[in-house]
Coordinates of C-alpha atoms in Angstrom, one line a residue:
M1 CA 100.6 10.5 44.8
H2 CA 102.6 13.8 45.3
N3 CA 106.3 14.6 44.2
H4 CA 108.4 11.0 44.4
H5 CA 111.8 13.0 45.4
F6 CA 111.0 15.2 48.6
Q7 CA 108.2 11.4 49.7
D8 CA 108.7 10.1 53.3
P9 CA 108.5 6.3 52.4
T10 CA 107.1 5.4 56.1
A11 CA 104.4 7.2 55.1
P12 CA 101.4 6.2 53.5
H13 CA 99.5 8.2 50.4
Y14 CA 99.6 11.6 51.8
M15 CA 94.6 11.2 51.4
F16 CA 95.1 9.8 54.3
Q17 CA 96.9 12.2 56.8
D18 CA 94.3 13.7 58.4
D19 CA 92.6 10.4 59.6
P20 CA 95.7 8.6 61.0
Y21 CA 93.9 5.4 62.5
L22 CA 93.1 5.3 58.3
T23 CA 96.5 4.2 57.9
P24 CA 96.2 0.9 55.6
R25 CA 98.2 -2.1 55.6
T26 CA 96.7 -3.6 52.2
S27 CA 96.4 -3.8 49.2
A28 CA 92.2 -4.2 49.8
E29 CA 92.7 -2.0 52.7
F30 CA 94.1 1.0 50.6
K31 CA 90.7 0.5 48.5
L32 CA 88.4 0.3 50.6
Y33 CA 89.8 3.5 52.4
S34 CA 90.3 5.4 49.6
L35 CA 87.0 4.1 47.6
S36 CA 85.0 5.2 51.4
Q37 CA 86.5 8.2 51.6
E38 CA 85.5 9.2 48.1
S39 CA 82.5 7.5 48.4
G40 CA 81.7 10.0 51.5
R41 CA 82.6 13.3 49.5
M42 CA 80.0 11.4 47.4
A43 CA 77.4 11.9 49.3
A44 CA 77.9 15.4 51.7
N45 CA 77.9 16.6 47.4
H46 CA 74.3 14.8 46.8
I47 CA 73.1 16.6 49.7
V48 CA 73.9 19.9 49.0
N49 CA 72.8 19.8 45.2
K50 CA 70.0 18.0 46.1
N51 CA 68.6 21.2 48.4
P52 CA 70.2 23.6 47.5
K53 CA 67.6 26.5 49.3
F54 CA 69.5 25.4 52.4
F55 CA 73.1 25.9 51.8
Q56 CA 72.7 29.7 50.7
K57 CA 75.3 31.3 53.1
D58 CA 78.7 31.9 51.0
F59 CA 81.5 32.3 53.1
A60 CA 84.3 32.2 51.3
E61 CA 86.6 35.3 50.7
P62 CA 87.0 35.1 47.5
H63 CA 84.0 33.4 46.3
I64 CA 84.4 29.5 45.4
P65 CA 82.1 28.6 42.8
C66 CA 82.7 24.5 43.3
L67 CA 81.7 25.3 47.4
M68 CA 78.5 26.1 46.0
P69 CA 75.5 23.8 45.2
E70 CA 74.8 22.8 42.0
T71 CA 71.7 23.2 40.3
M72 CA 71.0 19.4 38.8
E73 CA 67.4 20.3 38.9
L74 CA 65.1 21.5 36.0
R75 CA 63.7 25.2 36.4
I76 CA 61.8 25.7 33.1
E77 CA 58.6 23.7 32.7
E78 CA 57.3 24.8 29.2
V79 CA 57.9 23.3 26.1
S80 CA 60.1 25.3 24.3
E81 CA 64.2 25.2 23.0
A82 CA 65.6 27.2 26.0
A83 CA 64.3 23.9 28.0
L84 CA 65.6 20.9 25.8
L85 CA 68.8 23.3 26.0
E86 CA 68.5 22.9 29.6
R87 CA 68.2 19.3 29.6
I88 CA 70.9 18.6 27.9
M89 CA 73.4 20.9 29.6
L90 CA 72.0 18.9 33.0
R91 CA 72.7 15.7 30.4
K92 CA 69.4 14.2 31.1
V93 CA 69.4 12.3 27.7
K94 CA 65.2 10.6 28.7
A95 CA 63.9 14.2 28.9
A96 CA 65.7 15.2 26.4
V97 CA 64.1 13.4 23.8
D98 CA 60.9 13.3 25.5
M99 CA 61.1 18.1 25.1
Y100 CA 62.2 17.5 21.4
D101 CA 59.6 15.2 20.4
Q102 CA 57.3 17.1 22.3
L103 CA 58.6 20.2 20.4
L104 CA 58.2 18.4 16.9
Q105 CA 54.4 18.3 17.9
A106 CA 53.7 21.3 18.7
G107 CA 54.6 21.5 15.3
T108 CA 57.7 24.6 16.1
T109 CA 61.3 23.6 14.3
V110 CA 64.0 23.2 16.7
S111 CA 67.6 25.0 15.1
T112 CA 70.0 23.1 14.0
D113 CA 72.6 23.6 16.7
A114 CA 70.3 22.1 19.4
S115 CA 69.5 19.2 17.3
N116 CA 72.2 18.4 17.4
D117 CA 73.5 19.5 20.5
L118 CA 71.0 17.0 21.4
L119 CA 72.2 14.3 19.0
D120 CA 76.1 14.2 20.3
L121 CA 74.3 14.0 23.8
I122 CA 72.5 10.4 22.5
C123 CA 75.0 9.3 20.9
L124 CA 77.9 9.3 24.0
Y125 CA 75.6 8.0 26.5
G126 CA 74.0 5.4 23.7
D127 CA 70.3 6.5 24.1
R128 CA 70.7 5.8 27.9
D129 CA 70.9 8.2 30.9
P130 CA 74.1 8.4 31.7
V131 CA 75.2 6.8 35.5
Q132 CA 74.3 9.3 37.9
D133 CA 77.6 9.4 40.8
D134 CA 74.7 9.5 43.7
K135 CA 72.0 8.1 41.7
P136 CA 71.0 3.8 41.7
E137 CA 71.6 3.3 38.2
A138 CA 68.8 1.8 36.5
E139 CA 67.2 -1.2 36.3
D140 CA 67.6 -2.7 32.8
V141 CA 71.5 -1.3 33.0
A142 CA 72.1 -3.2 36.4
Q143 CA 70.8 -6.7 35.2
E144 CA 72.6 -6.2 31.7
A145 CA 75.7 -5.8 33.9
Q146 CA 75.1 -8.9 35.6
E147 CA 74.5 -11.1 32.7
E148 CA 78.2 -9.3 31.7
G149 CA 80.0 -10.3 34.6
R150 CA 78.6 -13.4 34.5
R151 CA 80.5 -14.1 31.7
R152 CA 83.3 -12.8 32.3
K153 CA 84.8 -14.3 34.8
G154 CA 88.2 -12.5 36.6
R155 CA 88.3 -9.8 38.8
L156 CA 86.0 -6.8 38.5
R157 CA 87.8 -4.1 39.2
R158 CA 84.2 -1.0 38.9
A159 CA 80.8 -2.1 38.3
S160 CA 80.8 1.1 35.7
D161 CA 83.2 -0.9 33.4
L162 CA 81.0 -4.1 33.3
V163 CA 77.8 -2.0 32.0
K164 CA 78.7 -2.9 27.9
I165 CA 75.7 -0.9 26.4
V166 CA 74.9 -1.5 23.2
W167 CA 73.0 0.0 20.1
R168 CA 70.1 -0.6 19.9
E169 CA 68.1 -0.8 16.7
N170 CA 66.3 2.1 15.6
N171 CA 66.9 3.9 18.5
N172 CA 66.9 7.5 19.3
A173 CA 69.5 8.7 17.9
E174 CA 68.8 6.8 14.8
R175 CA 64.9 8.5 14.8
I176 CA 66.2 11.8 15.4
F177 CA 68.6 11.8 12.9
N178 CA 66.2 10.3 9.7
L179 CA 63.8 13.6 11.6
L180 CA 66.7 16.4 11.1
P181 CA 65.7 18.6 7.9
E182 CA 69.0 19.3 7.0
R183 CA 71.5 16.1 8.2
D184 CA 75.6 17.3 8.0
T185 CA 79.4 16.9 9.0
R186 CA 78.1 17.5 13.0
A187 CA 75.2 14.9 12.6
Y188 CA 77.0 12.2 10.5
S189 CA 80.0 12.5 13.1
A190 CA 77.9 12.1 16.5
L191 CA 76.0 9.3 15.1
I192 CA 79.6 7.7 13.3
R193 CA 81.4 8.3 17.0
G194 CA 78.4 7.1 19.0
M195 CA 77.5 3.4 16.3
V196 CA 82.1 2.9 16.6
K197 CA 81.7 3.9 20.7
Y198 CA 79.0 1.5 21.5
G199 CA 80.1 -1.6 19.2
A200 CA 78.0 -1.4 16.4
H201 CA 81.1 -1.3 13.4
V202 CA 79.1 -2.6 10.3
K203 CA 76.2 0.1 11.0
A204 CA 79.0 3.2 11.3
F205 CA 80.3 1.8 7.7
N206 CA 77.2 2.2 6.2
A207 CA 76.8 5.0 7.9
Y208 CA 79.6 7.2 6.4
T209 CA 79.2 6.0 2.9
D210 CA 76.0 7.4 3.0
M211 CA 77.9 11.1 4.6
L212 CA 79.8 10.7 1.3
N213 CA 77.4 9.3 -1.5
N214 CA 75.5 12.9 -0.3
R215 CA 78.4 14.6 -0.5
L216 CA 79.6 15.7 2.9
T217 CA 83.5 15.3 3.8
A218 CA 84.5 14.1 6.9
D219 CA 86.3 15.3 10.1
V220 CA 89.4 14.0 12.1
H221 CA 86.7 12.8 14.8
T222 CA 84.7 10.8 12.5
F223 CA 87.6 8.9 10.6
N224 CA 89.7 8.0 13.7
A225 CA 85.9 6.1 15.1
L226 CA 86.5 4.9 11.7
I227 CA 89.9 3.4 11.7
S228 CA 90.0 2.1 15.1
A229 CA 85.8 0.2 14.4
A230 CA 88.9 -1.3 10.7
P231 CA 89.5 -4.4 13.1
E232 CA 85.4 -5.1 13.5
V233 CA 84.1 -5.4 10.0
R234 CA 87.7 -7.3 8.5
E235 CA 88.4 -11.2 8.7
R236 CA 91.7 -11.3 7.5
Y237 CA 94.7 -9.5 9.3
T238 CA 96.0 -7.3 5.2
E239 CA 91.4 -6.9 4.8
K240 CA 92.1 -5.3 7.9
W241 CA 94.9 -3.4 6.9
D242 CA 94.0 -2.2 4.0
L243 CA 90.8 -1.0 5.2
I244 CA 93.4 1.7 6.8
V245 CA 94.7 2.6 4.4
E246 CA 92.1 3.2 2.4
L247 CA 90.7 5.2 5.5
L248 CA 93.9 7.3 5.6
K249 CA 93.9 7.8 1.9
Q250 CA 90.4 9.7 1.9
M251 CA 91.0 11.6 5.0
N252 CA 94.0 13.2 2.1
E253 CA 91.3 13.1 0.0
Q254 CA 89.6 15.8 1.8
K255 CA 91.9 17.6 3.3
V256 CA 91.4 16.4 6.6
K257 CA 94.3 16.7 8.6
P258 CA 95.3 14.1 11.0
N259 CA 96.2 14.2 14.7
L260 CA 97.6 12.3 17.8
L261 CA 94.6 10.5 17.9
T262 CA 94.8 9.7 14.5
F263 CA 97.7 7.5 14.7
N264 CA 97.4 6.2 18.3
A265 CA 93.8 4.8 16.6
V266 CA 96.5 3.0 13.4
L267 CA 98.8 1.8 15.7
K268 CA 96.4 0.0 18.2
A269 CA 94.4 -1.3 14.7
L270 CA 97.7 -2.7 14.4
R271 CA 97.7 -4.6 17.2
R272 CA 95.4 -6.8 15.1
C273 CA 97.5 -7.5 12.1
G274 CA 99.5 -9.5 13.7
S275 CA 103.0 -10.5 12.2
L276 CA 102.7 -7.7 9.0
A277 CA 102.6 -5.3 12.2
R278 CA 106.1 -4.6 13.1
A279 CA 107.2 -2.9 10.2
L280 CA 104.1 -0.9 9.7
S281 CA 103.9 0.5 13.3
L282 CA 108.0 1.8 12.9
H283 CA 106.9 3.4 9.7
T284 CA 103.6 4.4 11.5
L285 CA 106.2 6.8 13.8
S286 CA 107.9 7.8 10.9
E287 CA 105.2 9.2 9.3
M288 CA 103.9 11.3 12.9
K289 CA 107.2 12.6 13.1
A290 CA 107.2 13.6 9.3
M291 CA 104.2 15.2 10.4
G292 CA 105.0 17.1 13.4
I293 CA 103.0 15.5 16.2
A294 CA 105.0 14.2 19.4
P295 CA 104.2 10.8 19.7
S296 CA 102.1 10.0 22.9
L297 CA 102.5 7.3 25.8
A298 CA 99.9 5.4 23.5
S299 CA 101.9 5.1 20.5
F300 CA 104.5 3.9 22.7
D301 CA 103.0 1.6 24.3
H302 CA 101.3 0.3 21.5
V303 CA 104.3 -0.2 19.3
L304 CA 105.6 -2.1 22.7
G305 CA 102.4 -3.9 22.4
I306 CA 103.3 -5.2 19.0
F307 CA 107.1 -6.2 18.8
Y308 CA 105.9 -8.5 22.3
K309 CA 103.3 -10.3 21.4
A310 CA 102.9 -13.1 24.2
A311 CA 105.7 -15.4 21.9
S312 CA 108.7 -15.6 24.1
P313 CA 111.0 -12.8 23.1
S314 CA 113.7 -12.8 21.6
Q315 CA 116.9 -10.6 20.5
V316 CA 115.2 -7.8 18.0
Q317 CA 111.6 -7.1 20.4
T318 CA 115.1 -6.3 23.4
D319 CA 116.4 -4.0 20.8
I320 CA 113.2 -2.3 20.5
L321 CA 112.5 -1.9 24.6
Q322 CA 116.1 -0.1 24.2
E323 CA 115.3 2.7 21.0
V324 CA 111.8 3.2 22.6
M325 CA 113.3 4.2 26.1
T326 CA 116.1 6.1 24.6
E327 CA 113.0 8.5 22.6
V328 CA 111.2 8.8 26.0
A329 CA 114.1 9.2 27.6
G330 CA 114.1 12.2 29.7
K331 CA 110.3 14.2 28.6
T332 CA 107.5 14.6 30.1
F333 CA 104.5 13.4 29.2
V334 CA 101.0 14.8 29.6
A335 CA 97.8 12.4 29.7
Q336 CA 96.1 13.2 25.9
E337 CA 93.9 10.3 25.6
P338 CA 93.1 7.5 27.9
D339 CA 95.0 4.4 26.7
D340 CA 98.2 6.2 28.0
V341 CA 97.9 5.1 31.5
N342 CA 99.0 1.4 30.7
F343 CA 102.6 2.5 29.4
F344 CA 104.1 1.7 32.1
S345 CA 103.1 -1.5 33.8
S346 CA 103.1 -2.6 29.8
A347 CA 106.5 -1.3 29.8
M348 CA 107.4 -3.0 33.5
R349 CA 106.4 -6.3 32.0
I350 CA 108.8 -5.9 29.3
C351 CA 111.7 -5.8 31.6
L352 CA 110.3 -9.0 33.7
D353 CA 109.5 -11.3 30.9
T354 CA 113.2 -10.4 28.7
K355 CA 115.1 -10.1 32.8
D356 CA 116.4 -6.6 32.3
I357 CA 116.9 -5.1 34.2
E358 CA 119.2 -1.6 33.8
A359 CA 115.9 -1.3 31.3
A360 CA 113.0 -1.1 34.4
Y361 CA 116.0 1.0 36.1
R362 CA 115.0 3.5 32.5
V363 CA 111.6 3.0 33.0
H364 CA 111.1 3.8 37.0
D365 CA 113.7 7.0 35.7
L366 CA 111.3 8.6 32.7
L367 CA 108.1 7.7 35.7
R368 CA 110.0 9.4 38.4
L369 CA 110.7 12.7 36.0
G370 CA 109.0 15.9 36.4
E371 CA 104.8 15.1 36.8
N372 CA 105.2 11.5 35.1
W373 CA 103.8 9.7 37.6
R374 CA 100.0 11.3 36.8
L375 CA 100.5 8.7 34.3
L376 CA 100.9 5.0 36.2
G377 CA 97.3 5.0 36.1
D378 CA 94.9 3.9 39.4
S379 CA 95.7 2.8 42.0
F380 CA 95.4 -1.5 40.7
Q381 CA 97.7 -0.3 37.4
Q382 CA 100.2 1.1 40.3
G383 CA 99.9 -2.3 42.4
I384 CA 100.5 -4.3 39.3
Y385 CA 103.3 -2.0 38.0
Y386 CA 105.4 -2.1 41.4
G387 CA 104.8 -5.1 42.2
R388 CA 106.3 -6.4 38.2
M389 CA 109.1 -4.1 39.2
F390 CA 109.5 -6.0 42.3
N391 CA 109.4 -9.2 41.1
L392 CA 112.2 -8.4 39.2
L393 CA 114.0 -6.7 41.4
C394 CA 114.2 -10.0 43.6
M395 CA 115.4 -12.1 40.8
M396 CA 117.9 -9.6 39.4
E397 CA 119.7 -7.7 41.6
H398 CA 121.6 -8.1 45.2
I399 CA 120.3 -8.3 48.5
D400 CA 121.0 -5.0 49.9
V401 CA 119.3 -3.3 46.3
V402 CA 116.5 -5.1 46.7
L403 CA 115.9 -4.1 50.9
K404 CA 117.2 -0.4 49.8
W405 CA 113.7 0.0 47.6
Y406 CA 111.6 -2.3 50.1
K407 CA 112.5 0.2 52.4
E408 CA 111.4 3.4 49.2
L409 CA 108.2 1.7 48.4
I410 CA 107.0 -0.3 50.8
P411 CA 104.3 1.3 52.3
S412 CA 104.5 4.7 50.9
L413 CA 103.5 3.2 47.4
Y414 CA 103.2 -0.3 47.6
Y415 CA 101.6 -3.2 49.4
P416 CA 102.9 -6.1 48.6
N417 CA 101.2 -9.3 47.8
P418 CA 102.2 -13.2 49.3
Q419 CA 104.1 -13.7 46.2
G420 CA 106.0 -10.2 46.4
M421 CA 106.8 -10.9 50.3
R422 CA 107.5 -14.8 49.3
D423 CA 110.0 -13.4 45.8
L424 CA 111.3 -11.4 48.7
L425 CA 112.1 -14.7 50.9
Q426 CA 113.7 -16.3 48.0
A427 CA 116.2 -13.2 47.5
L428 CA 117.3 -13.3 50.9
D429 CA 117.8 -16.7 51.0
T430 CA 120.2 -16.7 47.7
D431 CA 122.6 -14.0 49.1
N432 CA 122.3 -15.4 52.6
R433 CA 120.7 -13.4 54.6
L434 CA 118.4 -16.0 56.5
D435 CA 118.9 -13.4 59.8
M436 CA 116.4 -10.6 57.9
I437 CA 113.7 -13.3 58.3
P438 CA 112.2 -12.1 62.1
Q439 CA 112.9 -8.1 60.2
I440 CA 110.3 -9.1 57.1
W441 CA 107.3 -11.2 59.7
K442 CA 106.9 -7.6 61.5
D443 CA 106.5 -6.5 58.0
I444 CA 104.5 -9.5 56.6
R445 CA 102.3 -9.3 59.3
R446 CA 101.6 -5.9 59.3
M447 CA 100.1 -6.3 55.8
G448 CA 98.0 -8.6 57.5
H449 CA 99.6 -11.7 54.9
D450 CA 100.2 -13.7 58.4
N451 CA 97.3 -15.6 57.7
K452 CA 98.6 -17.0 54.4
S453 CA 99.6 -20.8 55.0
D454 CA 101.5 -21.1 52.0
L455 CA 104.4 -17.9 52.9
V456 CA 104.4 -18.7 56.4
D457 CA 105.2 -21.9 55.7
E458 CA 107.8 -21.0 53.6
L459 CA 109.3 -18.3 55.8
L460 CA 109.3 -21.5 58.8
S461 CA 110.7 -23.7 56.5
L462 CA 113.8 -21.0 55.9
M463 CA 113.7 -20.5 59.5
A464 CA 114.7 -24.3 60.4
R465 CA 117.1 -25.2 57.4
D466 CA 120.3 -24.5 58.3
K467 CA 121.8 -23.7 61.6
H468 CA 123.4 -20.4 62.3
S469 CA 125.3 -18.4 65.2
P470 CA 123.1 -18.6 68.7
E471 CA 121.9 -14.5 68.1
I472 CA 120.1 -15.3 65.1
Q473 CA 118.6 -18.7 65.8
E474 CA 117.9 -16.5 69.1
S475 CA 115.8 -14.1 67.4
F476 CA 114.5 -17.2 64.7
A477 CA 112.8 -19.3 68.1
V478 CA 111.2 -15.8 69.2
C479 CA 109.8 -15.1 65.6
A480 CA 108.6 -19.1 65.6
L481 CA 106.8 -18.2 69.1
D482 CA 104.9 -15.2 67.8
V483 CA 104.3 -17.2 64.4
R484 CA 103.2 -19.6 67.0
S485 CA 100.7 -17.8 68.9
L486 CA 98.6 -16.8 65.7
Y487 CA 97.7 -19.9 65.2
E488 CA 95.9 -20.4 68.6
Q489 CA 94.4 -16.6 67.7
G490 CA 92.7 -18.8 65.1
Q491 CA 89.3 -17.8 67.4
G492 CA 89.7 -14.5 66.6
A493 CA 88.7 -11.1 64.6
R494 CA 90.8 -12.9 61.1
M495 CA 91.2 -16.6 60.6
A496 CA 94.1 -18.0 61.8
P497 CA 96.1 -20.9 59.4
E498 CA 95.2 -24.3 60.2
W499 CA 98.3 -26.0 62.1
T500 CA 100.1 -28.4 59.5
A501 CA 102.6 -31.3 60.6
T502 CA 105.1 -29.3 58.7
A503 CA 104.5 -26.0 60.0
M504 CA 104.2 -27.4 63.6
T505 CA 107.4 -29.7 63.2
N506 CA 109.8 -25.9 61.0
I507 CA 108.6 -24.3 64.6
T508 CA 109.5 -26.9 66.9
S509 CA 113.2 -27.8 65.3
I510 CA 113.6 -24.1 65.4
L511 CA 113.1 -23.5 69.0
L512 CA 115.2 -26.6 69.3
A513 CA 118.0 -25.8 68.1
A514 CA 117.8 -22.3 69.6
Q515 CA 117.8 -24.6 72.9
K516 CA 114.2 -23.7 74.6
K517 CA 113.5 -27.3 75.3
Q518 CA 111.0 -26.4 77.2
Q519 CA 109.1 -25.0 74.6
A520 CA 109.9 -27.0 72.3
W521 CA 108.6 -29.7 74.1
D522 CA 105.5 -28.2 74.8
M523 CA 105.1 -28.4 71.0
L524 CA 105.6 -32.1 70.4
K525 CA 102.7 -32.7 73.3
L526 CA 100.9 -30.1 71.1
F527 CA 101.2 -32.3 68.0
K528 CA 99.1 -35.1 70.0
T529 CA 95.9 -32.4 70.4
K530 CA 96.1 -31.0 66.7
N531 CA 96.2 -34.8 65.1
R532 CA 99.2 -34.3 63.8
V533 CA 102.2 -37.0 63.2
P534 CA 105.5 -35.4 64.0
S535 CA 108.4 -36.4 61.1
E536 CA 111.8 -39.8 63.1
E537 CA 114.0 -36.5 61.9
L538 CA 112.2 -34.3 64.2
M539 CA 112.4 -37.2 67.2
E540 CA 116.1 -37.7 65.9
E541 CA 116.5 -33.9 66.3
F542 CA 114.8 -34.3 70.3
L543 CA 117.1 -37.0 71.4
A544 CA 120.3 -35.2 70.5
S545 CA 118.8 -32.3 72.6
I546 CA 118.2 -34.8 75.3
K547 CA 121.4 -36.1 74.9
S548 CA 123.0 -33.1 75.4
S549 CA 121.9 -32.6 79.1
N550 CA 122.1 -36.1 79.5
D551 CA 118.3 -36.4 80.7
P552 CA 116.9 -40.2 80.8
Q553 CA 113.5 -39.1 82.5
H554 CA 113.0 -37.3 78.9
A555 CA 114.7 -39.9 76.2
V556 CA 112.7 -42.7 78.0
E557 CA 109.3 -40.1 77.4
L558 CA 110.5 -39.7 73.7
V559 CA 110.3 -43.5 73.0
Q560 CA 106.9 -43.4 75.0
I561 CA 105.5 -39.9 72.6
S562 CA 107.3 -41.8 69.6
A563 CA 104.8 -45.4 69.9
S564 CA 102.1 -43.3 71.0
F565 CA 102.1 -42.0 67.3
C566 CA 102.7 -45.6 66.1
L567 CA 106.0 -44.1 64.5
H568 CA 108.2 -46.9 62.2
S569 CA 111.7 -46.1 64.3
T570 CA 110.1 -46.7 67.3
P571 CA 112.3 -49.4 68.0
K572 CA 115.7 -48.5 66.5
L573 CA 114.8 -45.1 69.1
A574 CA 114.7 -47.0 72.3
E575 CA 117.5 -49.7 71.3
R576 CA 119.7 -45.9 71.0
V577 CA 118.8 -45.0 74.6
L578 CA 119.1 -48.2 75.9
Q579 CA 122.6 -47.6 74.5
E580 CA 123.4 -44.3 75.3
F581 CA 121.9 -43.0 78.5
E582 CA 121.8 -44.9 82.6
L583 CA 118.7 -46.0 82.7
S584 CA 117.3 -47.3 85.9
E585 CA 116.2 -50.9 85.9
E586 CA 112.1 -49.3 85.6
Q587 CA 113.7 -47.5 83.0
K588 CA 115.0 -50.6 81.3
T589 CA 111.8 -51.9 81.1
I590 CA 109.5 -50.0 79.9
L591 CA 111.9 -49.5 76.9
S592 CA 112.6 -52.9 76.1
E593 CA 108.6 -54.0 76.7
L594 CA 108.3 -50.9 73.9
E595 CA 110.5 -52.5 71.8
V596 CA 108.6 -55.6 71.2
S597 CA 105.6 -54.1 71.4
T598 CA 105.7 -51.8 68.4
E599 CA 107.8 -54.9 67.0
V600 CA 104.5 -57.1 67.3
S601 CA 101.8 -55.0 66.2
E602 CA 103.9 -54.2 63.6

């Protein structure tokens, strides 16, 4: 995502520039190629770190430390505090706990710092070894992840999002905490934050009470964790808020200065406090100002989340979006906490819900300012942001503006999904620019959406619906033949869409409008082979076309085809042909027989 201002809109993301063969065309390919590139890097890294002895040559001038093997393996074997610290540094949770127990069994005292480091490590990872990038996960974790995945239907984004580690009863963190000769603020802080992180909210509050009874004061991180857990331990909205206020009062009494994350925790908790949250969130923001703490994007995201609950957006709320945008306009932001990346896509969602194109432009201007684009989130969130923006543009803007953005965003920043392309077709229709369809069809093919039958059907029916100038009809016909070739390849690597009667009718109709009679005739024969029935309107169109070139033989054949499909209108069709064409005796006989036989069979 290099600087937006100098971006070549026709180029893919710069991470692919070394390998043009792997230029992604769809969001699925983007994901596959970028992840495979990343996993290739990890594999190389793994080999280097596993076999450091083969990679000792240092070619770089000056020396580049990150290219040298990292020490992943434990070097210190004997039971000692140094060995414990080494295991902590390499984040080997189980090994560190074992070493600690061995030290205690040997009667060695472990220094307070080392014990606290160990407790930090255990609480951070929930008493599990962290998932190493290059190792498969432990069996039990993988097992739990699968169960969790079954419960939470929906699209999985990353396996690691699913691994819900739970705080186990009497785990090593609690056991070692209770073994400590003296428990200070740091030890309590680690324990409480670990409990909150892994869902043991009630326990965290009990540990906090215990801490106060031991005449200790908490640090800001402990308070932040407790505030974020407050909505979990109270039922009613007012009770949730009262608990948060209580914690803030205690911070004040213990002379602990709140930081940005404190306020963001309050705002995030308010999202779960119902209607009282509106006034309180604005009050919280002004409190931040009074303390000289600048809100981060997450702060504004929470405020928007509070005002734009799924309920229907009312006037008050639109003003809030305006106020927030005025507040952030012209500022550059840096990431200060994980929720910062939700701001852009949720602000764009509100613009879409309130159909506010001006606000959308303000959001996008902010995104393009300085390095703010770094806060757009991963490729998944980026897709959501641009998808919403494009959807709104198609709804609200004139087609020329839509096409300008289309050229700018695609394919360098955004791969539209089939719905995005349908929105574009609708916009073309609204502003009478259907002549663009053949061009858009090329893009649809490039993006790999040419097998989505509802998109293809929509495209064909728009081309078949109205009459246009001969040049446009010609280009439509070329496009329709291209669509037909796609259906016919069907047996290739990619699944071709299933022939529907509407698609076949539309293609035939487009060919007729462009005077491509032979090809239209071939299409009509295809109905029979594919077991589809043409519409009576299509037969009318054929008759009109045959009449314009006065071709009695084809007219008779048309009636025969109509009869073979048992169409109700066959007798009427036969009658018209008898009246309107110069026919030989033989042809007349055929037709009058058809007229009679269909009436009889009915």
